[in-house]
Short mmCIF file of C-alpha atoms in Angstrom, two decimals:
data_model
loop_
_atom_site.label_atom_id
_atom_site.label_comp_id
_atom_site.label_asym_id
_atom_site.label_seq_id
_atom_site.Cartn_x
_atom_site.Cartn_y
_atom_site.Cartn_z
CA UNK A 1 60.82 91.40 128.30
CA UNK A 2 62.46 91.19 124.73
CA UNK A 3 62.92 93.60 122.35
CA UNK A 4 61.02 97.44 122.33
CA UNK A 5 57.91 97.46 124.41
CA UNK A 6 55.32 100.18 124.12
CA UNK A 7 52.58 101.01 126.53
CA UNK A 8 49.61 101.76 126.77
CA UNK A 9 48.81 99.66 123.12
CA UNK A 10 45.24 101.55 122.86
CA UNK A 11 44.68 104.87 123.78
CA UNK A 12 41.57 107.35 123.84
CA UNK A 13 41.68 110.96 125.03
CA UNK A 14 39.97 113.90 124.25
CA UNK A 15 41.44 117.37 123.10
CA UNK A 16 41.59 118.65 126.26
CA UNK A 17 43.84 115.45 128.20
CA UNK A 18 47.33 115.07 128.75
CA UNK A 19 48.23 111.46 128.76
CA UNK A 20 52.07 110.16 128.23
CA UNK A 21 53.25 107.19 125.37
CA UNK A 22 56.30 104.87 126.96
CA UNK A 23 58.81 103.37 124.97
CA UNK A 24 61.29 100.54 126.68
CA UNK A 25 64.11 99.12 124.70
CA UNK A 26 65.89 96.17 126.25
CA UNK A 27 68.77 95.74 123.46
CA UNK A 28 70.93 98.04 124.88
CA UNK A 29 70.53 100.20 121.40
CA UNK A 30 72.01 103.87 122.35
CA UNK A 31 69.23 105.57 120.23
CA UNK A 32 65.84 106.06 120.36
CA UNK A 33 62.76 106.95 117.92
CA UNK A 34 59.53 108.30 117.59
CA UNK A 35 57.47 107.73 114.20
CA UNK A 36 53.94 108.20 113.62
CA UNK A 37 51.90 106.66 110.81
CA UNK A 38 48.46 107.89 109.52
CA UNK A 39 46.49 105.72 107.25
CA UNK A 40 47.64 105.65 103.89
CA UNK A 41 50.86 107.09 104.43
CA UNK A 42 54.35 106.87 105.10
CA UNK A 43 56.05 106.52 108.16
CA UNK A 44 56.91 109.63 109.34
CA UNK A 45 59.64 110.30 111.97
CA UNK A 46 58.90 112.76 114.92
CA UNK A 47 61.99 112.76 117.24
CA UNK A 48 65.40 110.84 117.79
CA UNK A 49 67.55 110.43 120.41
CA UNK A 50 70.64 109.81 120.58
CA UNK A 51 73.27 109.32 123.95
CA UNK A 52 70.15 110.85 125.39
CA UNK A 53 70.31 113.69 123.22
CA UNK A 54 67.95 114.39 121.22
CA UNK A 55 69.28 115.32 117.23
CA UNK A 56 66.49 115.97 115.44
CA UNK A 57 62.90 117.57 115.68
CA UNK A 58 61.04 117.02 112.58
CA UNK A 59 59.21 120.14 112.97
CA UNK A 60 56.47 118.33 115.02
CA UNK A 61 54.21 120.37 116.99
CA UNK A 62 54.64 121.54 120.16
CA UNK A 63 51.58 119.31 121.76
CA UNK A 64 53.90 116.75 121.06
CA UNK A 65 56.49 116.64 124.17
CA UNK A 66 59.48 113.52 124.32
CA UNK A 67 61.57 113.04 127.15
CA UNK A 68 64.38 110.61 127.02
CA UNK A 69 65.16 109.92 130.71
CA UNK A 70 67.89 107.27 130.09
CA UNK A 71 68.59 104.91 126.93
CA UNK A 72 66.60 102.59 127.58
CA UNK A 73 63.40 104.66 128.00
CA UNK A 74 61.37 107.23 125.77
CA UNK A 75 58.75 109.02 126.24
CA UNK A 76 55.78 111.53 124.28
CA UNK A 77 53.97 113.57 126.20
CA UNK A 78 50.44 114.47 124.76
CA UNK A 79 48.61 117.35 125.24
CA UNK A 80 45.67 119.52 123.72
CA UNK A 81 45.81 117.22 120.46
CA UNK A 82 43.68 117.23 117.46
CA UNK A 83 41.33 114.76 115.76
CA UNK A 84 43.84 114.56 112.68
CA UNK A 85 46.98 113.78 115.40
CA UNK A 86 44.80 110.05 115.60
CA UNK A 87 47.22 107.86 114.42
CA UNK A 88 49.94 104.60 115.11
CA UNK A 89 52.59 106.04 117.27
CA UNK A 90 55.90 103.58 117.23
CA UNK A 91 58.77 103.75 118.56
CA UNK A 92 61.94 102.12 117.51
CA UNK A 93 65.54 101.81 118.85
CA UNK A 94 69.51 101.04 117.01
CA UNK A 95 72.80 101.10 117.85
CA UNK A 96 74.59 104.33 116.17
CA UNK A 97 77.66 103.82 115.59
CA UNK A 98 78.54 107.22 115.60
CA UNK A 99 75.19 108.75 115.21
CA UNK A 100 71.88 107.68 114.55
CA UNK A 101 72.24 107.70 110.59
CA UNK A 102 72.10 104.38 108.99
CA UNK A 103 71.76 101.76 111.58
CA UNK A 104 68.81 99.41 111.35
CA UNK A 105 66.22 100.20 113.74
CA UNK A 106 63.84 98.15 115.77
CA UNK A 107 60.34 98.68 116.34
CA UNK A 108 57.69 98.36 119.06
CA UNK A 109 54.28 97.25 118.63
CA UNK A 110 53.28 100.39 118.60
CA UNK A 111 50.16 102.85 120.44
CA UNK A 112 46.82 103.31 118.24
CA UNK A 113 45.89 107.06 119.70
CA UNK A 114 42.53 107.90 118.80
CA UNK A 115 41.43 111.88 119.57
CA UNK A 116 38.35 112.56 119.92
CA UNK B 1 58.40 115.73 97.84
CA UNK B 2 58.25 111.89 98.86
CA UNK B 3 61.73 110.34 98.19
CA UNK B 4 60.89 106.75 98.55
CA UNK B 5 57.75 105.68 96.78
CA UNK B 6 56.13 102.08 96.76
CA UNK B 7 53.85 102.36 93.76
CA UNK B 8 51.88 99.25 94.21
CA UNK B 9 50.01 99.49 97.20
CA UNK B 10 48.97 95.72 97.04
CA UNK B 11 50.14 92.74 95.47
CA UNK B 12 48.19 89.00 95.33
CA UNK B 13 50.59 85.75 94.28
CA UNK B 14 49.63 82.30 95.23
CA UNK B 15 51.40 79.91 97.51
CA UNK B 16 54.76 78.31 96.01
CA UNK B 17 55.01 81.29 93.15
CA UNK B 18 57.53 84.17 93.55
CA UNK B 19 56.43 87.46 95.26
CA UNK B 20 58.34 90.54 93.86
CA UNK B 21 57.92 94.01 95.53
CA UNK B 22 59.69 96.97 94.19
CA UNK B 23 60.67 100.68 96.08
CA UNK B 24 61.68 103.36 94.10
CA UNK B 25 64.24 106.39 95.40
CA UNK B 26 64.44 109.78 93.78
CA UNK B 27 67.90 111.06 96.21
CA UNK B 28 71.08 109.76 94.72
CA UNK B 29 72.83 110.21 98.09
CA UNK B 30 70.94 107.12 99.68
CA UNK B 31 73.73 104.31 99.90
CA UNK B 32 71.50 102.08 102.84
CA UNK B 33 68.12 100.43 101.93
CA UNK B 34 66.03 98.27 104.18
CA UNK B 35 62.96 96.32 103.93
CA UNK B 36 60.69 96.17 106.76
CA UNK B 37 57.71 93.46 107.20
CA UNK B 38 54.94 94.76 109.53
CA UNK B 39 51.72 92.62 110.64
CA UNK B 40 48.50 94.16 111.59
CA UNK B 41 48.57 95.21 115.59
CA UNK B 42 52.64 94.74 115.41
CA UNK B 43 55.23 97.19 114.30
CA UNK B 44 57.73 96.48 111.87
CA UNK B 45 60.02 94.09 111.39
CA UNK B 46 63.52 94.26 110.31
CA UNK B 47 63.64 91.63 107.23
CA UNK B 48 66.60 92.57 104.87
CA UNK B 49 69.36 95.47 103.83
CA UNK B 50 71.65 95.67 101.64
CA UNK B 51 74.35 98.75 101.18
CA UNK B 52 74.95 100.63 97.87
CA UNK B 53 78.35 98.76 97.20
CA UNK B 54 76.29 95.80 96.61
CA UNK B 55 73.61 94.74 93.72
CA UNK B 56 72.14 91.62 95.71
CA UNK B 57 71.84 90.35 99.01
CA UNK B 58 70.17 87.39 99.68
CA UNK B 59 69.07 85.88 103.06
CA UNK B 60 66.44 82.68 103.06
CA UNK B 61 63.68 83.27 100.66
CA UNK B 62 64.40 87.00 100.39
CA UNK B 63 66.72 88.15 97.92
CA UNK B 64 67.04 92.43 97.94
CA UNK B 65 68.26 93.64 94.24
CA UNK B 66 69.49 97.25 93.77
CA UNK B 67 69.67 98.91 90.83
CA UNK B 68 71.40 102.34 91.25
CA UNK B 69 70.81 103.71 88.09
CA UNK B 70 67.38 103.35 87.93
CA UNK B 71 67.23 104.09 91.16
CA UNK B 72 65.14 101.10 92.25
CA UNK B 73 65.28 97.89 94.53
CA UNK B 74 62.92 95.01 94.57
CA UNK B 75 61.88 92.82 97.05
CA UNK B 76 61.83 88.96 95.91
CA UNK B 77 60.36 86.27 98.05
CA UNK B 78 60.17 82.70 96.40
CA UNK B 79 58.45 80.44 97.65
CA UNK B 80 56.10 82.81 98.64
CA UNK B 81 54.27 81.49 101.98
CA UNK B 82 50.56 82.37 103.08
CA UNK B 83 52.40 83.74 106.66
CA UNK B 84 54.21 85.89 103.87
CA UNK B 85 50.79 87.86 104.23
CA UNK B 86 51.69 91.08 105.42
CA UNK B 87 52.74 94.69 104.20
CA UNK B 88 56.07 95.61 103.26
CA UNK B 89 58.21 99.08 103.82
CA UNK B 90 60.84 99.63 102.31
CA UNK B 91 63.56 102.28 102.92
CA UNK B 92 66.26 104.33 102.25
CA UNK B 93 68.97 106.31 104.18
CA UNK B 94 72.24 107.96 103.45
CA UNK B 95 74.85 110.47 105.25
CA UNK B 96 72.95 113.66 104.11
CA UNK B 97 69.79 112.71 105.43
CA UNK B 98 71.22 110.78 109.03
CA UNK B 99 67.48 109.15 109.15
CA UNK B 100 65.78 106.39 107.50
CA UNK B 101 62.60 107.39 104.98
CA UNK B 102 60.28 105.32 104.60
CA UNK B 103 57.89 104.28 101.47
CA UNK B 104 54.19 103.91 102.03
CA UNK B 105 53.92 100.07 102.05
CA UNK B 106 52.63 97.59 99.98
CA UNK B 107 49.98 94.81 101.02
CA UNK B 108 51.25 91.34 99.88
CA UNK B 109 48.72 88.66 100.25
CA UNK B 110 49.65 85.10 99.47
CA UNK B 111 46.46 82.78 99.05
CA UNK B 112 47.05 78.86 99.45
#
């Protein structure tokens, strides 16, 4: 495997599940990303991580959990979503230099969560 | 209050003519812009950046042009290929924001 993988691709739940997204990097990047995108808009980032850490929490909501075991993996934990959380959730990974600021990320394919 | 905006949200050019997409900023602190290429089912691809000491940097068939007091950079592809067919992000970050914002995209189709 190449690149950032993301698994599952599809996903389906209702309100009431709790299902997990997984992220895998294998560049050896030292930060880690969540975005989502809705139709019709832009990307919007969720969480970072970086060194494991994680620096920023774009005030998502709480039904959105990530865990960031190691650098190489990322997680989001789903649970009690909405309809209107259906969406493209990617994640993405770069090498901070000393940060996460302005270092060109890399994206995986991405998981198309529909809520029902 | 979006900071990056992509006003066209699609753009048609045939095969062999010159593709130009453009990204406008509204934060003057931005100094690192990005263009990202994403197919449908894939996410997106890293295609070009260039930094805020620079006006141009070309790679290929993709030339990035920034023009910081308009606040805008364009996107130009030439010759624009039919596997040029996808939609473009661009985006902008800079050491007050530590995180890269994205525009909404623009659909570039290029017919044969």
């Amino acid at each position: 495997e190449t690149g950032v993988t993301q698994t599952p691709r599809h996903l389906v739940m209702g309100m009431t599940n709790k299902k997990s997204l997984k992220c895998e990097q294998h560049l050896g990047h030292n930060a880690m990303y969540w975005y989502k995108q809705s139709a019709k808009k832009p990307l919007e980032l969720m969480f970072v991580y970086s060194l494991e850490e994680r620096v920023e929490n774009n005030s998502v909501p709480s039904r959105f959990s990530p865990e960031c075991p190691n650098s190489s993996h990322l997680f989001l934990h789903l649970h009690t979503l909405q309809p209107e959380d259906s969406a493209l959730y990617l994640c993405a990974s770069s090498q901070a230099g000393s940060g996460y600021s302005t270092d060109t990320q890399y994206f995986g394919p991405g998981t198309r969560l529909t809520v029902l | 209050d979006q900071q990056v905006k992509q006003n066209s949200p699609s753009l048609s050019v045939q095969e062999g003519r010159i593709s130009i997409l453009n990204c406008d900023y509204t934060n003057s602190m931005f100094d690192y812009f990005l263009w990202y290429k994403k197919y449908p089912a894939e996410g997106p691809t890293f295609l070009i950046s260039i930094s805020s000491i620079k006006d141009k940097n070309e790679d290929g068939r993709f030339t990035v042009f920034l023009n910081k007091s308009a606040k805008h950079l364009s996107l130009h592809i030439v010759p624009s290929q039919p596997g040029d067919s996808a939609v473009y992000f661009c985006a902008a970050s800079g050491s007050n924001t530590g995180k890269l914002i994205f525009g909404q995209g623009t659909t570039l189709q290029v017919k044969p």
